[in-house]
Amino acid sequence: MIEEGVDIAGLKVANRLLLGTGGVQSHEVLEKVIEASKASVATVAMRRVSATSKQSILDVLDAHNVTILPNTAGCYSAHEAVLTAEMARDALETDYVKLEVIGDEDTLLPDVNELLRAAEILYDKGFKVFPYTTDDPIIAKRLEQAGCVAVMPLGAPIGSGLGIRNPHNIALIVDSVNVPVILDAGIGTASEAAHAMELGCSGVLIASAITRAQNPPMMAAAMKHAIIAGRNAYLAGRIPRRFRALASSPMDGIANL
Amino acid sequence: MNSGNILMSISVNGEYHDIDTGTTVAHLVERYAPATRGISVAIDGDIVPKSMWAETQLKEDCRVEIITAVAGG
């Protein structure tokens, strides 16, 4: 069924797009985004039950055969993240977890010490861990060694839409780990999703860029196309950069006018 | 309320409630999250698996967290 996808420890990611549901205005919009992107995986956060919630997001995701990837968003310590992951596993009956351990509420950047500790504990408990991490290649390597099934470096802070601030580091991570690299956070528009794929990422996770776009379903479709374009460009092999021009028309046979 | 039972105070998702002694986790979930699926419960920082809900009685001053999946990430 999956024409262009990636399988990460059994998690089948259609079109190499993991959909973040954060910021989506309604379940109706979410349905249209899923249809437009053809996403097969979506993240959810774990929060206190609310008496006012009518329909669960799980019903929407189930109706579209979307696999749920719970996250540990909002956790600031390994202890909180591990407990949240265990509660998500208990509630949703999945071993997959997108591990987030945040260091600071202004930047929402990962606290890599706590992240690594939580990843080790969760691996021992049988989880399949997808860690949201910095663009540091050494930390990515350590997370792989801790048993994570993928690494998810940021392009820029969550929700910033600043694109990939250090593309070389992303390329270094792709080169240095053997698990799939999923670019997570920072993508603002379609060209930046293509950029991630051109750098050799196996996929991208996009939330805000789609859910907070003026037309979320249209942006979802744009992202799908951008990921395909970027992936194909990566596989096709780009030309080397040159300082000066290199004529594409032949130099022989130029008329003497 | 007029059950003749002794009331005790517990915290549910950060709010204090008086409940009958002997109330189980299953009763509490039914009351606070009747139509919500994908629920997990922790008491004082320890998960109570679904299989234990019916037999786990709440204790005075315990801190219950009932969480579920929402849009996020």
CSV table of C-alpha atoms in Angstrom, one decimal:
chain,number,residue,atom,x,y,z
A,1,MET,CA,0.0,0.0,0.0
A,2,ILE,CA,2.8,2.4,0.8
A,3,GLU,CA,4.3,3.7,-2.5
A,4,GLU,CA,7.1,5.8,-1.0
A,5,GLY,CA,7.5,5.2,2.7
A,6,VAL,CA,9.9,4.1,5.4
A,7,ASP,CA,9.6,1.3,7.9
A,8,ILE,CA,11.2,2.2,11.3
A,9,ALA,CA,11.2,-0.7,13.7
A,10,GLY,CA,7.8,-1.8,12.3
A,11,LEU,CA,6.3,1.7,12.2
A,12,LYS,CA,5.3,2.2,8.6
A,13,VAL,CA,5.6,5.8,7.7
A,14,ALA,CA,3.8,6.5,4.5
A,15,ASN,CA,5.3,9.3,2.3
A,16,ARG,CA,8.1,9.7,4.9
A,17,LEU,CA,5.9,12.2,6.8
A,18,LEU,CA,5.1,11.9,10.5
A,19,LEU,CA,2.3,14.3,11.3
A,20,GLY,CA,2.4,16.3,14.5
A,21,THR,CA,-1.2,17.1,15.6
A,22,GLY,CA,-0.2,19.9,17.9
A,23,GLY,CA,-1.9,23.2,17.1
A,24,VAL,CA,-4.7,21.7,14.9
A,25,GLN,CA,-7.8,23.8,15.3
A,26,SER,CA,-10.4,21.0,15.1
A,27,HIS,CA,-10.9,17.3,14.4
A,28,GLU,CA,-12.5,18.3,11.0
A,29,VAL,CA,-9.3,20.1,10.0
A,30,LEU,CA,-7.2,17.2,11.2
A,31,GLU,CA,-9.2,14.8,9.0
A,32,LYS,CA,-8.7,17.0,5.9
A,33,VAL,CA,-4.9,17.3,6.7
A,34,ILE,CA,-4.7,13.5,7.0
A,35,GLU,CA,-6.5,13.1,3.7
A,36,ALA,CA,-4.3,15.7,1.9
A,37,SER,CA,-1.0,14.4,3.3
A,38,LYS,CA,-1.9,10.7,3.3
A,39,ALA,CA,0.0,10.5,6.6
A,40,SER,CA,0.0,7.1,8.3
A,41,VAL,CA,1.6,8.1,11.6
A,42,ALA,CA,0.6,11.0,13.9
A,43,THR,CA,1.8,12.1,17.3
A,44,VAL,CA,-0.4,12.8,20.3
A,45,ALA,CA,0.4,14.3,23.7
A,46,MET,CA,-0.7,12.9,27.0
A,47,ARG,CA,-2.8,15.3,29.2
A,48,ARG,CA,-5.3,15.2,32.0
A,49,VAL,CA,-8.8,14.1,30.9
A,50,SER,CA,-11.2,17.0,30.5
A,51,ALA,CA,-14.9,17.0,31.2
A,52,THR,CA,-15.5,19.2,28.2
A,53,SER,CA,-13.9,17.0,25.5
A,54,LYS,CA,-16.6,15.5,23.3
A,55,GLN,CA,-14.8,13.3,20.8
A,56,SER,CA,-11.3,11.8,21.3
A,57,ILE,CA,-8.6,12.5,18.8
A,58,LEU,CA,-8.0,8.8,18.9
A,59,ASP,CA,-11.4,8.2,17.1
A,60,VAL,CA,-10.3,10.5,14.3
A,61,LEU,CA,-6.9,8.8,13.9
A,62,ASP,CA,-8.4,5.3,14.1
A,63,ALA,CA,-11.0,6.1,11.5
A,64,HIS,CA,-8.2,7.0,9.1
A,65,ASN,CA,-6.0,4.0,10.0
A,66,VAL,CA,-3.3,6.4,11.4
A,67,THR,CA,-0.9,4.8,13.8
A,68,ILE,CA,-0.5,6.7,17.0
A,69,LEU,CA,2.9,7.8,18.2
A,70,PRO,CA,2.5,9.2,21.7
A,71,ASN,CA,5.0,11.9,22.9
A,72,THR,CA,6.3,13.0,26.2
A,73,ALA,CA,5.9,16.7,25.4
A,74,GLY,CA,6.0,18.9,28.5
A,75,CYS,CA,8.4,16.8,30.5
A,76,TYR,CA,11.5,18.4,31.9
A,77,SER,CA,13.1,15.4,33.5
A,78,ALA,CA,13.9,11.8,32.7
A,79,HIS,CA,11.7,10.7,35.6
A,80,GLU,CA,8.6,12.6,34.2
A,81,ALA,CA,9.3,11.5,30.7
A,82,VAL,CA,9.6,7.8,31.6
A,83,LEU,CA,6.4,7.9,33.7
A,84,THR,CA,4.6,9.7,30.8
A,85,ALA,CA,5.8,7.1,28.3
A,86,GLU,CA,4.7,4.3,30.6
A,87,MET,CA,1.2,5.9,31.0
A,88,ALA,CA,1.0,6.3,27.2
A,89,ARG,CA,1.9,2.7,26.7
A,90,ASP,CA,-0.8,1.7,29.3
A,91,ALA,CA,-3.4,3.9,27.7
A,92,LEU,CA,-2.7,3.4,24.0
A,93,GLU,CA,-1.1,-0.1,24.0
A,94,THR,CA,1.9,0.9,21.9
A,95,ASP,CA,5.6,0.5,22.6
A,96,TYR,CA,6.4,3.4,20.4
A,97,VAL,CA,7.3,6.7,22.0
A,98,LYS,CA,8.5,10.1,20.7
A,99,LEU,CA,10.7,11.0,23.6
A,100,GLU,CA,10.9,14.7,24.4
A,101,VAL,CA,12.7,16.1,27.5
A,102,ILE,CA,12.8,19.8,27.4
A,103,GLY,CA,15.4,22.0,29.0
A,104,ASP,CA,13.8,25.4,29.0
A,105,GLU,CA,10.4,26.9,28.3
A,106,ASP,CA,11.6,29.8,26.1
A,107,THR,CA,13.5,27.7,23.6
A,108,LEU,CA,11.9,24.3,24.2
A,109,LEU,CA,15.3,22.9,23.3
A,110,PRO,CA,16.1,19.3,24.4
A,111,ASP,CA,17.9,18.7,27.7
A,112,VAL,CA,20.3,16.1,26.2
A,113,ASN,CA,21.5,14.7,29.6
A,114,GLU,CA,18.0,13.9,30.7
A,115,LEU,CA,17.1,12.7,27.2
A,116,LEU,CA,19.9,10.2,27.1
A,117,ARG,CA,19.1,8.9,30.6
A,118,ALA,CA,15.4,8.5,29.7
A,119,ALA,CA,16.2,6.8,26.4
A,120,GLU,CA,18.4,4.2,28.3
A,121,ILE,CA,15.7,3.5,30.8
A,122,LEU,CA,12.9,3.2,28.2
A,123,TYR,CA,15.0,0.9,26.1
A,124,ASP,CA,15.4,-1.4,29.1
A,125,LYS,CA,11.7,-1.3,29.6
A,126,GLY,CA,11.1,-2.5,26.0
A,127,PHE,CA,10.1,0.8,24.3
A,128,LYS,CA,10.9,1.7,20.8
A,129,VAL,CA,12.2,5.2,21.3
A,130,PHE,CA,12.2,8.1,18.8
A,131,PRO,CA,14.1,10.8,20.6
A,132,TYR,CA,13.7,14.5,19.8
A,133,THR,CA,17.2,15.8,20.1
A,134,THR,CA,19.6,18.7,19.2
A,135,ASP,CA,21.5,18.8,15.9
A,136,ASP,CA,24.6,17.5,17.7
A,137,PRO,CA,26.1,14.5,15.8
A,138,ILE,CA,27.8,13.1,19.0
A,139,ILE,CA,24.5,13.1,21.0
A,140,ALA,CA,22.8,11.4,18.0
A,141,LYS,CA,25.4,8.7,18.1
A,142,ARG,CA,25.0,8.2,21.9
A,143,LEU,CA,21.2,7.9,21.4
A,144,GLU,CA,21.7,5.3,18.7
A,145,GLN,CA,24.0,3.4,21.1
A,146,ALA,CA,21.3,3.6,23.8
A,147,GLY,CA,19.1,1.6,21.5
A,148,CYS,CA,16.9,4.3,20.0
A,149,VAL,CA,15.2,3.1,16.8
A,150,ALA,CA,15.7,6.5,15.1
A,151,VAL,CA,17.1,9.9,15.9
A,152,MET,CA,15.1,13.1,15.5
A,153,PRO,CA,17.3,16.2,15.4
A,154,LEU,CA,15.8,19.6,15.3
A,155,GLY,CA,16.2,22.0,12.4
A,156,ALA,CA,15.3,25.0,14.6
A,157,PRO,CA,13.3,25.4,17.8
A,158,ILE,CA,9.8,23.9,18.0
A,159,GLY,CA,7.2,26.1,16.3
A,160,SER,CA,9.8,28.6,15.1
A,161,GLY,CA,9.5,27.9,11.4
A,162,LEU,CA,13.1,29.0,11.0
A,163,GLY,CA,14.0,26.0,8.7
A,164,ILE,CA,17.3,24.1,9.1
A,165,ARG,CA,19.7,26.4,10.8
A,166,ASN,CA,22.7,24.0,10.6
A,167,PRO,CA,22.3,21.8,7.6
A,168,HIS,CA,25.8,20.6,7.8
A,169,ASN,CA,25.2,19.1,11.2
A,170,ILE,CA,22.1,17.3,9.9
A,171,ALA,CA,24.2,15.9,7.1
A,172,LEU,CA,26.9,14.8,9.6
A,173,ILE,CA,24.2,13.0,11.7
A,174,VAL,CA,22.9,11.2,8.6
A,175,ASP,CA,26.5,10.1,7.8
A,176,SER,CA,27.3,9.0,11.4
A,177,VAL,CA,24.3,7.0,12.5
A,178,ASN,CA,22.8,3.8,11.1
A,179,VAL,CA,19.3,4.4,12.3
A,180,PRO,CA,16.9,6.5,10.3
A,181,VAL,CA,17.2,10.3,10.9
A,182,ILE,CA,13.9,12.2,11.0
A,183,LEU,CA,14.1,15.9,11.0
A,184,ASP,CA,11.9,17.2,13.8
A,185,ALA,CA,11.0,20.8,14.5
A,186,GLY,CA,11.8,24.0,12.6
A,187,ILE,CA,10.2,23.4,9.3
A,188,GLY,CA,8.2,26.4,8.2
A,189,THR,CA,7.4,25.7,4.6
A,190,ALA,CA,7.6,23.1,1.8
A,191,SER,CA,11.1,24.0,0.6
A,192,GLU,CA,12.5,23.3,4.1
A,193,ALA,CA,10.9,19.8,4.1
A,194,ALA,CA,12.6,19.2,0.8
A,195,HIS,CA,15.9,20.5,2.2
A,196,ALA,CA,15.7,17.9,5.0
A,197,MET,CA,15.3,15.2,2.5
A,198,GLU,CA,18.1,16.5,0.3
A,199,LEU,CA,20.4,16.2,3.3
A,200,GLY,CA,19.6,12.5,3.5
A,201,CYS,CA,17.0,12.4,6.2
A,202,SER,CA,14.7,9.4,6.1
A,203,GLY,CA,11.7,11.5,6.9
A,204,VAL,CA,10.3,14.6,8.5
A,205,LEU,CA,8.0,15.3,11.4
A,206,ILE,CA,5.8,18.4,10.8
A,207,ALA,CA,3.2,19.9,13.1
A,208,SER,CA,3.0,23.7,13.3
A,209,ALA,CA,4.0,24.3,9.7
A,210,ILE,CA,0.9,22.4,8.6
A,211,THR,CA,-1.6,22.9,11.5
A,212,ARG,CA,-0.9,26.7,11.8
A,213,ALA,CA,-0.8,27.4,8.1
A,214,GLN,CA,-3.6,29.6,6.8
A,215,ASN,CA,-4.8,26.6,4.8
A,216,PRO,CA,-3.6,23.4,6.6
A,217,PRO,CA,-4.8,20.8,4.1
A,218,MET,CA,-3.2,22.7,1.2
A,219,MET,CA,0.1,23.0,3.1
A,220,ALA,CA,-0.2,19.3,4.0
A,221,ALA,CA,-0.3,18.4,0.3
A,222,ALA,CA,2.5,20.8,-0.4
A,223,MET,CA,4.7,19.0,2.2
A,224,LYS,CA,3.9,15.6,0.8
A,225,HIS,CA,5.1,16.8,-2.6
A,226,ALA,CA,8.2,18.5,-1.2
A,227,ILE,CA,9.2,15.4,0.7
A,228,ILE,CA,9.0,13.3,-2.5
A,229,ALA,CA,10.9,16.0,-4.5
A,230,GLY,CA,13.6,16.3,-1.8
A,231,ARG,CA,14.0,12.5,-1.5
A,232,ASN,CA,14.3,12.0,-5.3
A,233,ALA,CA,16.8,14.9,-5.5
A,234,TYR,CA,18.9,13.2,-2.8
A,235,LEU,CA,18.8,9.8,-4.6
A,236,ALA,CA,19.4,11.4,-8.0
A,237,GLY,CA,22.6,13.1,-6.8
A,238,ARG,CA,23.0,16.8,-7.0
A,239,ILE,CA,25.7,18.5,-9.1
A,240,PRO,CA,28.7,19.9,-7.2
A,241,ARG,CA,28.7,23.6,-6.3
A,242,ARG,CA,31.2,25.7,-8.4
A,243,PHE,CA,32.6,29.1,-7.8
A,244,ARG,CA,32.4,30.1,-11.5
A,245,ALA,CA,30.0,29.2,-14.3
A,246,LEU,CA,30.3,26.0,-16.4
A,247,ALA,CA,28.6,26.4,-19.7
A,248,SER,CA,25.8,24.0,-20.5
A,249,SER,CA,25.7,24.7,-24.2
A,250,PRO,CA,28.5,23.3,-26.3
A,251,MET,CA,31.5,25.5,-27.0
A,252,ASP,CA,32.3,23.8,-30.3
A,253,GLY,CA,30.6,24.9,-33.5
A,254,ILE,CA,29.9,28.5,-32.4
A,255,ALA,CA,29.2,30.6,-35.5
A,256,ASN,CA,31.6,33.4,-36.3
A,257,LEU,CA,29.1,36.2,-36.6
B,1,MET,CA,-23.7,11.6,49.2
B,2,ASN,CA,-25.9,10.2,52.0
B,3,SER,CA,-24.5,6.7,51.8
B,4,GLY,CA,-23.6,6.5,55.4
B,5,ASN,CA,-20.0,6.0,54.5
B,6,ILE,CA,-17.1,8.1,55.9
B,7,LEU,CA,-15.8,10.6,53.3
B,8,MET,CA,-12.2,11.1,52.6
B,9,SER,CA,-10.4,13.7,50.6
B,10,ILE,CA,-8.3,12.9,47.5
B,11,SER,CA,-6.8,14.9,44.7
B,12,VAL,CA,-8.0,14.1,41.1
B,13,ASN,CA,-6.1,15.9,38.4
B,14,GLY,CA,-5.1,18.7,40.8
B,15,GLU,CA,-8.6,19.3,42.3
B,16,TYR,CA,-9.7,18.1,45.7
B,17,HIS,CA,-12.7,15.9,46.0
B,18,ASP,CA,-14.5,14.2,48.9
B,19,ILE,CA,-15.3,10.6,48.1
B,20,ASP,CA,-16.7,7.6,49.9
B,21,THR,CA,-14.1,5.3,51.6
B,22,GLY,CA,-13.9,2.1,49.6
B,23,THR,CA,-14.2,3.9,46.2
B,24,THR,CA,-12.1,2.1,43.6
B,25,VAL,CA,-10.1,3.4,40.7
B,26,ALA,CA,-12.7,1.8,38.4
B,27,HIS,CA,-15.5,3.9,40.1
B,28,LEU,CA,-13.4,7.1,39.8
B,29,VAL,CA,-12.6,6.6,36.1
B,30,GLU,CA,-16.3,6.0,35.4
B,31,ARG,CA,-17.1,9.2,37.1
B,32,TYR,CA,-14.4,11.5,35.6
B,33,ALA,CA,-13.8,10.0,32.2
B,34,PRO,CA,-16.9,7.9,31.3
B,35,ALA,CA,-16.9,8.5,27.5
B,36,THR,CA,-13.1,8.9,27.1
B,37,ARG,CA,-11.0,6.1,25.8
B,38,GLY,CA,-7.3,5.6,25.9
B,39,ILE,CA,-7.0,6.4,29.6
B,40,SER,CA,-4.1,5.8,32.0
B,41,VAL,CA,-4.2,6.3,35.8
B,42,ALA,CA,-1.4,7.0,38.2
B,43,ILE,CA,-1.7,7.2,42.0
B,44,ASP,CA,1.0,9.1,43.8
B,45,GLY,CA,3.3,8.6,40.8
B,46,ASP,CA,2.7,4.9,40.2
B,47,ILE,CA,0.7,3.6,37.3
B,48,VAL,CA,-2.3,1.5,38.2
B,49,PRO,CA,-2.8,-1.0,35.3
B,50,LYS,CA,-6.3,-1.4,33.9
B,51,SER,CA,-6.4,-4.9,35.2
B,52,MET,CA,-6.1,-3.5,38.8
B,53,TRP,CA,-8.7,-0.7,38.6
B,54,ALA,CA,-11.6,-2.8,40.0
B,55,GLU,CA,-9.7,-4.0,43.0
B,56,THR,CA,-7.6,-0.9,43.8
B,57,GLN,CA,-9.2,1.2,46.5
B,58,LEU,CA,-8.3,4.9,46.9
B,59,LYS,CA,-6.7,6.1,50.1
B,60,GLU,CA,-7.1,9.3,52.0
B,61,ASP,CA,-5.0,12.2,50.7
B,62,CYS,CA,-3.9,10.2,47.6
B,63,ARG,CA,-3.0,12.1,44.4
B,64,VAL,CA,-4.7,10.7,41.3
B,65,GLU,CA,-3.8,11.6,37.8
B,66,ILE,CA,-6.1,10.4,34.9
B,67,ILE,CA,-4.6,11.2,31.5
B,68,THR,CA,-5.5,10.6,27.9
B,69,ALA,CA,-4.3,11.4,24.4
B,70,VAL,CA,-4.8,15.0,23.0
B,71,ALA,CA,-3.6,16.8,19.9
B,72,GLY,CA,0.1,17.5,20.4
B,73,GLY,CA,3.6,17.2,19.1
